[in-house]
Amino acid sequence: MNISKINLVNFRNYSKLSINLGQNMNIFIGNNAQGKTNILESIMFLALTKSPRVFNESDLIKYGLSKAIVKGKVKDNNSIREMEISLEKGKKSLSINKTPIKKLSSYISNLIIISFTPDDLNIIKSSPSIRRNVLNVQISQLSKVYLNTYNEYNKLLKVRNEYLKVLFTNSIADKNYFDVITEKLIEKAVIIYQIRKEYIDMINLSITDIYDDIDNSKAKISMKYEPNVEILDYDTNKLSDTLKNIFKTNYRKELNNGVTLFGPHRDDFSFYLDEKNLKIYGSQGQQKLAVLAYKLSEVPIFIDKCNSTPVLLFDDIFSELDIKKRNGVLKYVQRNIQTIITTTDLKNIQKKYLKEAFIFEVKEGKIIRK
């Protein structure tokens, strides 16, 4: 899979922009605050329908204007499709080949991406909610079942939390309704737990080898799934019974707190290097390398599950890596995988990787291919 063309209208600092991208390596070079990251952000937005950089999507629209458009031409095996997102007055419209798309699961995965940003490199030190979001974004691209189930779970969670408050203040409120909501929540939770566990198991198949190749070490690295409930067996019936027992036992505790205290919305995961938790014992360099290895471990998973290569987005992370690690990462992207890189200096990239690359200079919102 690759994105062959990107068109922007009033997106961030770009009034109007059209770029043809190469099938393999593309490099955007320029000083800070010139608009390099905005290019990658537009591709993330096109793929995922949201940006990791903003809370209010109106901030994506060029200052003083009311509408922005992001278009991309995506080539995938033998098919070509044009994806488009428009933002106007707080409303977001999605389309593929000019056909409006109403259901998110029908849109997501038409352009699959794996992003590497400075913030991504710090997820080990971040909060559990940020790590959960990383899981959700990536697994949602792999599985429509997960995306739909996760959205349904969140709707049920909101209803259950609201009704906990009702039950706390109203002794004659209908608890049968609450029990029905809890049962439905458990059904969705079981699916989420199972898919997350499977995903992390797949990551662990290759993460050590990739870490070793980049760092030339003999260390063993693993990713550990940490649900906030003890799960001894991921069998559907057994896991469902486990959750039913937890909710029954802790009903009074949840009632007093007014929120659902157990479930995948409170999950976490950690990285371990030679059985030591990297969040506690790892150096900054080891933590960043672990995240890089994790992200690169996703590539074979995406190829297997989606029957297509993902697009890799590297947002100015090479300046944070030494030469050996830089070269180790680049070695992995030389496999007919479209890679889009931003950097302030081409010195951060070995010359042999520049020979066939599309190189673009970014300056004050203008882009020129060199």
C-alpha positions as semicolon CSV with decimal commas, in nm:
position;residue;x (nm);y (nm);z (nm)
1;M;0,000;0,000;0,000
2;N;0,114;0,354;-0,066
3;I;-0,026;0,702;-0,088
4;S;0,072;0,839;-0,428
5;K;-0,075;1,186;-0,397
6;I;-0,182;1,420;-0,118
7;N;-0,393;1,734;-0,165
8;L;-0,454;1,988;0,110
9;V;-0,687;2,287;0,113
10;N;-0,668;2,524;0,411
11;F;-0,509;2,258;0,631
12;R;-0,284;2,405;0,901
13;N;-0,042;2,647;0,729
14;Y;-0,121;2,522;0,376
15;S;-0,373;2,717;0,169
16;K;-0,343;2,483;-0,126
17;L;-0,097;2,200;-0,172
18;S;-0,059;1,904;-0,406
19;I;0,229;1,656;-0,370
20;N;0,314;1,341;-0,565
21;L;0,492;1,091;-0,342
22;G;0,734;0,812;-0,427
23;Q;0,651;0,447;-0,368
24;N;0,941;0,393;-0,129
25;M;1,129;0,661;0,065
26;N;1,011;1,023;0,084
27;I;1,202;1,282;0,286
28;F;1,077;1,627;0,385
29;I;1,365;1,850;0,495
30;G;1,344;2,194;0,652
31;N;1,390;2,398;0,966
32;N;1,148;2,373;1,254
33;A;0,806;2,542;1,229
34;Q;0,801;2,535;0,848
35;G;0,521;2,279;0,806
36;K;0,698;1,941;0,782
37;T;0,502;1,779;1,062
38;N;0,178;1,916;0,917
39;I;0,230;1,694;0,612
40;L;0,254;1,382;0,826
41;E;-0,035;1,501;1,040
42;S;-0,254;1,534;0,730
43;I;-0,177;1,172;0,636
44;M;-0,253;1,054;0,992
45;F;-0,578;1,248;0,979
46;L;-0,668;1,101;0,640
47;A;-0,599;0,747;0,764
48;L;-0,745;0,763;1,116
49;T;-0,998;1,053;1,089
50;K;-0,829;1,223;1,384
51;S;-0,504;1,394;1,470
52;P;-0,293;1,306;1,775
53;R;-0,185;1,670;1,799
54;V;-0,517;1,845;1,865
55;F;-0,817;1,815;2,094
56;N;-1,030;2,057;1,894
57;E;-1,029;1,961;1,526
58;S;-1,115;2,315;1,420
59;D;-0,750;2,391;1,500
60;L;-0,659;2,194;1,187
61;I;-0,827;2,456;0,968
62;K;-0,606;2,740;0,849
63;Y;-0,645;3,036;1,082
64;G;-0,934;3,266;0,993
65;L;-1,105;3,021;0,756
66;S;-1,400;2,786;0,806
67;K;-1,326;2,477;0,597
68;A;-1,036;2,240;0,532
69;I;-1,003;1,945;0,295
70;V;-0,754;1,658;0,296
71;K;-0,745;1,424;-0,004
72;G;-0,522;1,129;-0,080
73;K;-0,486;0,883;-0,365
74;V;-0,411;0,540;-0,225
75;K;-0,273;0,248;-0,425
76;D;-0,329;-0,092;-0,270
77;N;-0,233;-0,405;-0,463
78;N;-0,433;-0,364;-0,788
79;S;-0,680;-0,102;-0,666
80;I;-0,671;0,277;-0,653
81;R;-0,899;0,478;-0,427
82;E;-0,935;0,845;-0,346
83;M;-0,996;0,919;0,020
84;E;-1,121;1,256;0,139
85;I;-1,202;1,424;0,469
86;S;-1,356;1,768;0,491
87;L;-1,390;1,976;0,806
88;E;-1,642;2,258;0,823
89;K;-1,813;2,427;1,116
90;G;-1,740;2,143;1,354
91;K;-1,863;1,876;1,113
92;K;-1,646;1,609;0,954
93;S;-1,735;1,435;0,628
94;L;-1,566;1,121;0,497
95;S;-1,570;0,983;0,145
96;I;-1,400;0,717;-0,066
97;N;-1,409;0,755;-0,444
98;K;-1,653;1,042;-0,391
99;T;-1,900;0,813;-0,209
100;P;-1,992;0,944;0,138
101;I;-1,895;0,710;0,422
102;K;-2,111;0,721;0,734
103;K;-1,971;0,428;0,931
104;L;-1,621;0,468;1,073
105;S;-1,539;0,098;1,037
106;S;-1,609;0,124;0,662
107;Y;-1,347;0,398;0,634
108;I;-1,067;0,296;0,872
109;S;-0,802;0,062;0,722
110;N;-0,841;0,197;0,369
111;L;-0,506;0,364;0,442
112;I;-0,306;0,182;0,709
113;I;-0,021;0,363;0,881
114;I;0,237;0,314;1,152
115;S;0,365;0,642;1,293
116;F;0,688;0,718;1,478
117;T;0,686;1,054;1,655
118;P;0,886;1,202;1,944
119;D;0,575;1,159;2,161
120;D;0,553;0,792;2,060
121;L;0,909;0,737;2,181
122;N;0,800;0,854;2,527
123;I;0,495;0,630;2,571
124;I;0,675;0,410;2,825
125;K;0,691;0,709;3,062
126;S;0,342;0,832;2,971
127;S;0,012;0,757;3,141
128;P;-0,181;0,430;3,096
129;S;-0,452;0,617;2,902
130;I;-0,197;0,723;2,639
131;R;-0,066;0,367;2,610
132;R;-0,422;0,236;2,575
133;N;-0,483;0,486;2,299
134;V;-0,178;0,355;2,113
135;L;-0,324;0,003;2,133
136;N;-0,669;0,116;2,024
137;V;-0,548;0,310;1,721
138;Q;-0,329;0,030;1,591
139;I;-0,564;-0,262;1,658
140;S;-0,858;-0,069;1,509
141;Q;-0,671;-0,058;1,179
142;L;-0,622;-0,434;1,195
143;S;-0,970;-0,538;1,304
144;K;-1,311;-0,393;1,224
145;V;-1,453;-0,623;1,492
146;Y;-1,229;-0,454;1,748
147;L;-1,315;-0,104;1,630
148;N;-1,691;-0,166;1,644
149;T;-1,670;-0,354;1,974
150;Y;-1,457;-0,086;2,137
151;N;-1,699;0,189;2,032
152;E;-1,996;-0,013;2,160
153;Y;-1,813;-0,080;2,487
154;N;-1,754;0,290;2,546
155;K;-2,123;0,368;2,487
156;L;-2,226;0,100;2,735
157;L;-1,962;0,217;2,982
158;K;-2,104;0,569;2,974
159;V;-2,457;0,439;3,035
160;R;-2,341;0,213;3,318
161;N;-2,151;0,494;3,491
162;E;-2,452;0,723;3,468
163;Y;-2,680;0,455;3,610
164;L;-2,443;0,386;3,898
165;K;-2,502;0,745;4,005
166;V;-2,879;0,697;3,967
167;L;-2,874;0,383;4,183
168;F;-2,666;0,561;4,447
169;T;-2,916;0,845;4,484
170;N;-3,240;0,654;4,412
171;S;-3,303;0,337;4,611
172;I;-3,606;0,239;4,399
173;A;-3,427;0,267;4,064
174;D;-3,451;-0,040;3,840
175;K;-3,146;-0,256;3,912
176;N;-3,256;-0,511;3,651
177;Y;-3,179;-0,254;3,382
178;F;-2,835;-0,201;3,536
179;D;-2,770;-0,577;3,532
180;V;-2,861;-0,597;3,163
181;I;-2,617;-0,316;3,083
182;T;-2,347;-0,489;3,287
183;E;-2,403;-0,816;3,100
184;K;-2,373;-0,642;2,763
185;L;-2,062;-0,459;2,883
186;I;-1,904;-0,791;2,980
187;E;-1,973;-0,935;2,632
188;K;-1,784;-0,647;2,471
189;A;-1,508;-0,651;2,733
190;V;-1,432;-1,018;2,667
191;I;-1,378;-0,951;2,296
192;I;-1,152;-0,652;2,368
193;Y;-0,942;-0,849;2,617
194;Q;-0,901;-1,138;2,374
195;I;-0,801;-0,924;2,076
196;R;-0,556;-0,714;2,280
197;K;-0,395;-1,029;2,420
198;E;-0,362;-1,178;2,071
199;Y;-0,210;-0,855;1,937
200;I;0,053;-0,835;2,213
201;D;0,136;-1,204;2,168
202;M;0,202;-1,133;1,798
203;I;0,425;-0,836;1,886
204;N;0,632;-1,060;2,112
205;L;0,707;-1,298;1,825
206;S;0,949;-1,050;1,665
207;I;1,023;-0,761;1,901
208;T;1,338;-0,918;2,052
209;D;1,494;-0,991;1,712
210;I;1,422;-0,638;1,591
211;Y;1,560;-0,480;1,910
212;D;1,872;-0,695;1,872
213;D;1,919;-0,603;1,506
214;I;1,894;-0,230;1,576
215;D;2,111;-0,229;1,888
216;N;2,326;-0,536;1,822
217;S;2,255;-0,656;2,174
218;K;2,162;-0,996;2,309
219;A;1,893;-0,866;2,539
220;K;1,546;-1,016;2,551
221;I;1,263;-0,766;2,528
222;S;0,894;-0,835;2,572
223;M;0,567;-0,650;2,589
224;K;0,344;-0,748;2,882
225;Y;-0,031;-0,701;2,881
226;E;-0,159;-0,573;3,216
227;P;-0,538;-0,581;3,252
228;N;-0,669;-0,427;3,572
229;V;-0,836;-0,757;3,659
230;E;-0,666;-1,093;3,710
231;I;-0,728;-1,307;3,402
232;L;-0,618;-1,669;3,432
233;D;-0,788;-1,793;3,117
234;Y;-0,891;-1,603;2,802
235;D;-1,153;-1,862;2,706
236;T;-1,476;-1,674;2,633
237;N;-1,694;-1,848;2,893
238;K;-1,430;-1,851;3,166
239;L;-1,338;-1,487;3,111
240;S;-1,705;-1,390;3,112
241;D;-1,756;-1,573;3,443
242;T;-1,449;-1,400;3,589
243;L;-1,588;-1,057;3,503
244;K;-1,936;-1,140;3,630
245;N;-1,789;-1,242;3,964
246;I;-1,574;-0,926;3,984
247;F;-1,869;-0,696;3,916
248;K;-2,092;-0,886;4,161
249;T;-1,830;-0,877;4,437
250;N;-1,749;-0,509;4,387
251;Y;-2,099;-0,373;4,324
252;R;-2,111;-0,172;4,647
253;K;-1,761;-0,031;4,586
254;E;-1,854;0,084;4,235
255;L;-2,182;0,225;4,362
256;N;-2,001;0,440;4,618
257;N;-1,748;0,559;4,359
258;G;-2,008;0,622;4,088
259;V;-1,787;0,475;3,813
260;T;-1,701;0,138;3,663
261;L;-1,375;0,039;3,830
262;F;-1,295;-0,274;3,630
263;G;-1,261;-0,344;3,261
264;P;-1,044;-0,286;2,953
265;H;-1,087;0,092;2,986
266;R;-0,833;0,062;3,271
267;D;-0,583;-0,167;3,102
268;D;-0,212;-0,101;3,065
269;F;0,094;-0,263;2,914
270;S;0,465;-0,252;2,994
271;F;0,795;-0,330;2,825
272;Y;1,045;-0,561;2,992
273;L;1,416;-0,590;2,908
274;D;1,572;-0,906;3,051
275;E;1,273;-0,935;3,286
276;K;1,316;-0,578;3,419
277;N;1,042;-0,319;3,375
278;L;1,181;-0,052;3,143
279;K;0,960;0,217;3,295
280;I;1,139;0,169;3,628
281;Y;1,484;0,040;3,535
282;G;1,537;0,138;3,171
283;S;1,751;0,425;3,048
284;Q;1,594;0,682;2,816
285;G;1,780;0,526;2,524
286;Q;1,655;0,176;2,606
287;Q;1,299;0,304;2,640
288;K;1,305;0,476;2,301
289;L;1,461;0,174;2,133
290;A;1,196;-0,053;2,285
291;V;0,919;0,161;2,136
292;L;1,093;0,163;1,797
293;A;1,123;-0,216;1,807
294;Y;0,756;-0,241;1,907
295;K;0,644;-0,021;1,619
296;L;0,859;-0,210;1,368
297;S;0,717;-0,537;1,505
298;E;0,380;-0,419;1,380
299;V;0,494;-0,424;1,016
300;P;0,476;-0,804;0,964
301;I;0,148;-0,815;1,159
302;F;-0,010;-0,555;0,932
303;I;0,119;-0,733;0,622
304;D;-0,028;-1,063;0,744
305;K;-0,363;-0,934;0,871
306;C;-0,429;-0,666;0,607
307;N;-0,262;-0,840;0,312
308;S;-0,086;-0,512;0,241
309;T;0,215;-0,313;0,358
310;P;0,150;-0,018;0,591
311;V;0,278;0,333;0,524
312;L;0,549;0,429;0,775
313;L;0,562;0,787;0,905
314;F;0,878;0,909;1,082
315;D;0,836;1,257;1,228
316;D;1,181;1,399;1,308
317;I;1,287;1,110;1,530
318;F;1,627;1,047;1,370
319;S;1,780;1,346;1,546
320;E;1,708;1,161;1,873
321;L;1,893;0,843;1,768
322;D;2,262;0,774;1,730
323;I;2,400;0,668;1,391
324;K;2,391;0,294;1,466
325;K;2,026;0,297;1,570
326;R;1,932;0,525;1,279
327;N;2,084;0,282;1,032
328;G;1,921;-0,012;1,208
329;V;1,579;0,145;1,170
330;L;1,634;0,241;0,806
331;K;1,744;-0,112;0,725
332;Y;1,394;-0,226;0,814
333;V;1,220;0,017;0,580
334;Q;1,414;-0,090;0,271
335;R;1,161;-0,359;0,185
336;N;0,925;-0,201;-0,066
337;I;0,748;-0,019;0,214
338;Q;0,651;0,343;0,158
339;T;0,826;0,554;0,418
340;I;0,773;0,925;0,478
341;I;1,034;1,102;0,689
342;T;1,070;1,456;0,820
343;T;1,411;1,586;0,927
344;T;1,597;1,911;0,975
345;D;1,916;1,775;0,823
346;L;1,994;1,511;0,561
347;K;2,309;1,433;0,759
348;N;2,078;1,234;0,984
349;I;2,030;0,984;0,700
350;Q;2,299;0,773;0,531
351;K;2,369;0,860;0,167
352;K;2,288;0,511;0,041
353;Y;1,929;0,562;0,155
354;L;1,902;0,891;-0,033
355;K;1,982;0,762;-0,383
356;E;1,627;0,669;-0,484
357;A;1,441;0,883;-0,232
358;F;1,199;1,161;-0,319
359;I;1,339;1,464;-0,135
360;F;1,124;1,770;-0,066
361;E;1,237;2,101;0,080
362;V;0,986;2,267;0,310
363;K;1,008;2,639;0,374
364;E;0,737;2,873;0,502
365;G;0,455;2,647;0,391
366;K;0,595;2,591;0,042
367;I;0,728;2,257;-0,078
368;I;0,974;2,203;-0,363
369;R;1,102;1,866;-0,478
370;K;1,482;1,870;-0,497
